[in-house]
XYZ file of C-alpha atoms in Angstrom:
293
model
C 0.000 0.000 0.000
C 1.407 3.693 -0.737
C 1.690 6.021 1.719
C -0.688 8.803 1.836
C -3.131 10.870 3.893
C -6.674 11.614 3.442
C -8.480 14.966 4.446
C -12.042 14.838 5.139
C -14.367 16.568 7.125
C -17.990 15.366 8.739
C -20.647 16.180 10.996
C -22.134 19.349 8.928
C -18.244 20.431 8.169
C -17.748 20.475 12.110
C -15.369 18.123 12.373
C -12.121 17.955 10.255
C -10.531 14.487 9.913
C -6.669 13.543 8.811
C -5.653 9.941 8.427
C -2.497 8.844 7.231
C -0.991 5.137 6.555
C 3.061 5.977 6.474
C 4.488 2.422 6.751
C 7.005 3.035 3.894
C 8.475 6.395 4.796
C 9.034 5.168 8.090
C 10.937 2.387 7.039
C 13.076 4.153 4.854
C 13.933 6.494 7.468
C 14.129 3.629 9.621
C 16.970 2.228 6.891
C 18.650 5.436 7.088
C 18.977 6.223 10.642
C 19.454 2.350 11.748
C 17.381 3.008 14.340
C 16.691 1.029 17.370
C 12.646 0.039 17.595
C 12.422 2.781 19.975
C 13.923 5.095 18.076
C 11.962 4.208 15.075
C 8.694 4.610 17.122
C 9.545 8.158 18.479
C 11.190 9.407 15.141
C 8.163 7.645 12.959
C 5.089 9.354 15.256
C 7.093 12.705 14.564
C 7.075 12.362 10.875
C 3.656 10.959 10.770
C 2.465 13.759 12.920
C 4.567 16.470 10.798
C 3.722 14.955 6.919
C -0.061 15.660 8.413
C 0.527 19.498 9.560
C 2.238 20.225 6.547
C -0.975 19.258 4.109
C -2.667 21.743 6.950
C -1.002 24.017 5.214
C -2.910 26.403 2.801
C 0.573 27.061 0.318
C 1.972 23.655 -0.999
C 5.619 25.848 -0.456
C 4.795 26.487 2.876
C 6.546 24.503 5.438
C 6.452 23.478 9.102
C 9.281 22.160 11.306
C 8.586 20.184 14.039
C 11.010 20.382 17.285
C 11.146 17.909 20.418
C 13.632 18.596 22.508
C 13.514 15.988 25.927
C 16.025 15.143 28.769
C 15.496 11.563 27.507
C 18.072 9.463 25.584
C 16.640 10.571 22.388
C 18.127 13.906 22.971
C 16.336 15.565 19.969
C 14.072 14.828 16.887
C 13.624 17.342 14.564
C 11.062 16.910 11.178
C 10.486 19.236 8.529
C 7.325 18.931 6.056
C 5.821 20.744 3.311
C 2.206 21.398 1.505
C 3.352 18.829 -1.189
C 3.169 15.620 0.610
C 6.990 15.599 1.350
C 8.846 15.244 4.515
C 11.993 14.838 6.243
C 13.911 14.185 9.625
C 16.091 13.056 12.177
C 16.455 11.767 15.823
C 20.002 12.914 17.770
C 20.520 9.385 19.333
C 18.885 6.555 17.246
C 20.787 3.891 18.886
C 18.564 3.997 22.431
C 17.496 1.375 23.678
C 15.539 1.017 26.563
C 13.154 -2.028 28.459
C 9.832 -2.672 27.038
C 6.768 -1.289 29.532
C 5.341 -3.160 31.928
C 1.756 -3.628 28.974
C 4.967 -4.778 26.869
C 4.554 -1.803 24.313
C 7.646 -0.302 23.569
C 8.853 2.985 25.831
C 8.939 6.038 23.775
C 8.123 8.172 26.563
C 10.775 7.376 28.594
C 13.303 7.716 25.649
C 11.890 11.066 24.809
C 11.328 12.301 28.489
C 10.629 15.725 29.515
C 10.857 19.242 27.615
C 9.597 21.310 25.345
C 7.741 20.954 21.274
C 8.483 23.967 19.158
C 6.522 24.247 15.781
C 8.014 26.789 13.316
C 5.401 27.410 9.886
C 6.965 29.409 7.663
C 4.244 31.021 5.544
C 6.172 32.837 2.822
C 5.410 35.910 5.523
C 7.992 37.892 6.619
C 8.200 36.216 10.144
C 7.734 32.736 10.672
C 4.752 31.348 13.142
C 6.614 29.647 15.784
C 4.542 28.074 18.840
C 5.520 25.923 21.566
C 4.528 23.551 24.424
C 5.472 21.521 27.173
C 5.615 17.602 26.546
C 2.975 16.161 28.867
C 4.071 12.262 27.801
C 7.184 12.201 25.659
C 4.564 9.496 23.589
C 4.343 12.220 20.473
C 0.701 11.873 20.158
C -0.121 13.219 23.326
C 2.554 15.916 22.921
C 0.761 17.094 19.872
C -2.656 17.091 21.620
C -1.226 19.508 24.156
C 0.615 21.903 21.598
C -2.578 21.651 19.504
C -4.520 22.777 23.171
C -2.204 25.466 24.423
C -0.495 26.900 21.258
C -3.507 26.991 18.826
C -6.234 26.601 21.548
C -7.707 23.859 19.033
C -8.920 21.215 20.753
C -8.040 18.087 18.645
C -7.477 14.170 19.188
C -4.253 13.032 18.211
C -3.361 8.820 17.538
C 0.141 8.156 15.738
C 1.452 4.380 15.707
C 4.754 2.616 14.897
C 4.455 -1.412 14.787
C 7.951 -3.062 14.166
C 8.663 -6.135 13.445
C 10.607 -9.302 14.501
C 13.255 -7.699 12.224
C 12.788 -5.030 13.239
C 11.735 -3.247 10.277
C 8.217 -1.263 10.182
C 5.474 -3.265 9.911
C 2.734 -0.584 10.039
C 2.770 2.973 10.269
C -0.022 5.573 10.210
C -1.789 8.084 12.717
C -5.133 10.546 12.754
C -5.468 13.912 13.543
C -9.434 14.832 14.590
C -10.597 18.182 15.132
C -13.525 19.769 16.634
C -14.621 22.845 14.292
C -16.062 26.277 15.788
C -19.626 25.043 15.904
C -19.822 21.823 16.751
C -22.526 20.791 18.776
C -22.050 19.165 22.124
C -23.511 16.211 21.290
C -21.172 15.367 18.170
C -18.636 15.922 20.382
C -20.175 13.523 23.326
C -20.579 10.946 20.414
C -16.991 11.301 18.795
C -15.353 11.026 22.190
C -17.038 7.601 23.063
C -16.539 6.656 19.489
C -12.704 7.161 20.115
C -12.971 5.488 23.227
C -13.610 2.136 21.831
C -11.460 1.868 18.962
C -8.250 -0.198 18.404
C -4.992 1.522 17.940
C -4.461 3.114 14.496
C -1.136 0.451 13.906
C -4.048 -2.621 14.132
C -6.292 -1.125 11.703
C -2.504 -0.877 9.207
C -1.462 -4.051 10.201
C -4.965 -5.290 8.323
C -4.065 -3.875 5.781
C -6.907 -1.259 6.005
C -6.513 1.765 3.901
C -6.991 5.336 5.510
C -10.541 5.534 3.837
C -11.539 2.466 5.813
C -10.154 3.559 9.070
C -11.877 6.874 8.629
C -15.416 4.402 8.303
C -14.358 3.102 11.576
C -13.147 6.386 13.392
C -16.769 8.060 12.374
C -18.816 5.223 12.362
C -22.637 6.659 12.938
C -21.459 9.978 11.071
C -21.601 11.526 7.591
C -19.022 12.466 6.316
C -16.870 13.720 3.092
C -13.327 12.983 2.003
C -11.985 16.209 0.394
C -8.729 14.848 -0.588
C -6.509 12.265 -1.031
C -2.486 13.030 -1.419
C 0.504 11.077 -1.117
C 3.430 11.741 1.296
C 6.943 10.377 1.020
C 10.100 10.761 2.926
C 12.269 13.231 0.607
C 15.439 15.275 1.575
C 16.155 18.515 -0.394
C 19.036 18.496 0.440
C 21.720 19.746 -2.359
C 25.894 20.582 -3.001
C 24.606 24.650 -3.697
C 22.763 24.362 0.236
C 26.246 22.603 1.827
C 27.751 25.486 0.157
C 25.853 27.820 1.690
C 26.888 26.081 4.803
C 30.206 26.301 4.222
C 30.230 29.839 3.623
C 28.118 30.791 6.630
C 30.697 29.865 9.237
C 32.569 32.748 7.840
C 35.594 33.972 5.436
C 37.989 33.379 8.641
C 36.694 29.551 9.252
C 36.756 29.032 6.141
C 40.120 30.212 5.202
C 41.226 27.839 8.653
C 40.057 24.818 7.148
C 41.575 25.285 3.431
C 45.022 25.562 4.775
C 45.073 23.146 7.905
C 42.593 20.554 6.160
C 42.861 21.458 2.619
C 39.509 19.427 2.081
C 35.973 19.424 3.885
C 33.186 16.366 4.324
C 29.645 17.465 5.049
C 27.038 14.718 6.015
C 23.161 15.691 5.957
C 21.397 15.163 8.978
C 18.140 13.959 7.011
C 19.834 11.692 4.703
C 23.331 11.026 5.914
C 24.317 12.046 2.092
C 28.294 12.639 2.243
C 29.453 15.927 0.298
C 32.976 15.888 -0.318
C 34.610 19.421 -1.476
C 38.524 19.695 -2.012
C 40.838 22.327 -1.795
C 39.648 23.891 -5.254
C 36.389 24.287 -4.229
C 36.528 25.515 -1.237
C 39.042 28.154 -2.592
C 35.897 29.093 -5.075
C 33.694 29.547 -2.449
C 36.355 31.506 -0.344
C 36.989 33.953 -3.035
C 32.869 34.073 -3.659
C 32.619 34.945 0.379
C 35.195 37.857 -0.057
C 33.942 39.579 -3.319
């Protein structure tokens, strides 16, 4: 099955629906990072979560960056997405490993710990939207509940999933955002609540091979509703010699002149794709001379 997400909304319009099956992005980041299970949970909720708020996005250039920052293991996990389906990321530490929880489910929380989520959307505006929130759980879903609450005041329920498996590759993938729109009536909202109360999780439903259309039938079961779009999401890095070049010549004409004649050579590695770019001594005499004029 490809990975993609489907928007939809139901109830009279009040409710707004995202569900996304993301097994095969996961994986590949998975493959990338070599990440532990844990690791591949924690990182694959994030990009889930992240591929989702970037198709919330009016401008398919638009694009939102996703922060957690915890005292856990993890360190840091950092996704970028954009209005075109595409996303990106990375986890500081993908090698922790920690015990399974006592209900045998593996222990993102823990990993992730305590600290902060900071979501930057940059509109094409002159300043950037940036909001933040505490991490309540460390277990993504939750944390995106509360920055949802407290940073947007939009009350929303959140479900993102990792299932590996005995290889530890990604079995299933996927997550849902639901959101209450002004309007709603306090009985839709009784009803979707006990609704959501009774479900399985979100990796089951994958693991069934259910598509995103049939887990939207069973997360608004008794409701109408009206799927508005359908669009596929991949993992992608932009990444590109021209931006490590930029790099390069950020750290300044002084740094830069340091490394031509002590190193005479410079590796860069991309956080999002572990690509290696290699520049000698000509080229980073080019972009010396391109700093200074």
């Amino acid at each position: 099955m490809k990975d993609y997400v489907i928007r939809a909304v139901a109830a009279d319009r009040t409710i707004r629906a995202f569900v996304a099956v993301s097994t095969n992005l996961v994986e590949k980041a998975r493959a990338i990072h070599d990440t532990t299970p844990v690791a591949a949970a924690a990182l694959g909720r994030t990009l889930t979560a992240t591929a989702i708020l970037g198709l919330m996005l009016k401008d398919e250039d638009s694009k939102v960056s996703v922060q957690i920052k915890g005292d856990g293991p993890v360190k840091q996990i950092l996704a970028v997405a954009n209005g075109k389906g595409q996303v990106k990321g990375y986890i500081s530490n993908p090698y922790v490993d920690l015990p399974l929880r006592p209900d045998g489910k593996l222990d993102v929380g823990s990993a992730v710990g305590k600290g902060n989520m900071v979501v930057i959307k940059d509109l094409g505006m002159k300043e950037p939207y940036v909001g933040q929130s505490e991490l309540v759980s460390g277990e993504i879903a939750e944390d995106f509940t509360a920055y949802f609450a407290y940073s947007e005041q939009q009350p929303s329920a959140v479900a993102m999933g990792v299932l590996i498996d005995r290889d530890r590759t990604i079995k299933a993938s996927g997550g849902f955002i639901l959101q209450p729109l002004p309007g709603a009536a306090e009985e839709t909202l009784e009803k979707l609540e006990n609704r959501l109360q009774s479900i399985e999780s979100i990796t089951s439903f994958i693991d069934k091979d259910m598509n995103p259309e049939e887990i939207l039938g069973v997360l608004l079961e008794g409701f109408d509703f009206e799927i508005l779009e359908k669009k596929e999401i991949e993992l992608l890095c932009d990444c590109s010699v021209e931006r490590l070049e930029q790099a390069l010549v950020s750290i300044g004409e002084r740094d830069l002149k340091e490394i031509i004649e002590e190193d005479g050579q410079a590796e860069l590695t991309c956080h999002f794709c572990n690509t290696k770019y290699h520049f000698d001594k000509a080229h980073l005499e080019r972009l010396y001379r391109e700093a200074l004029s």
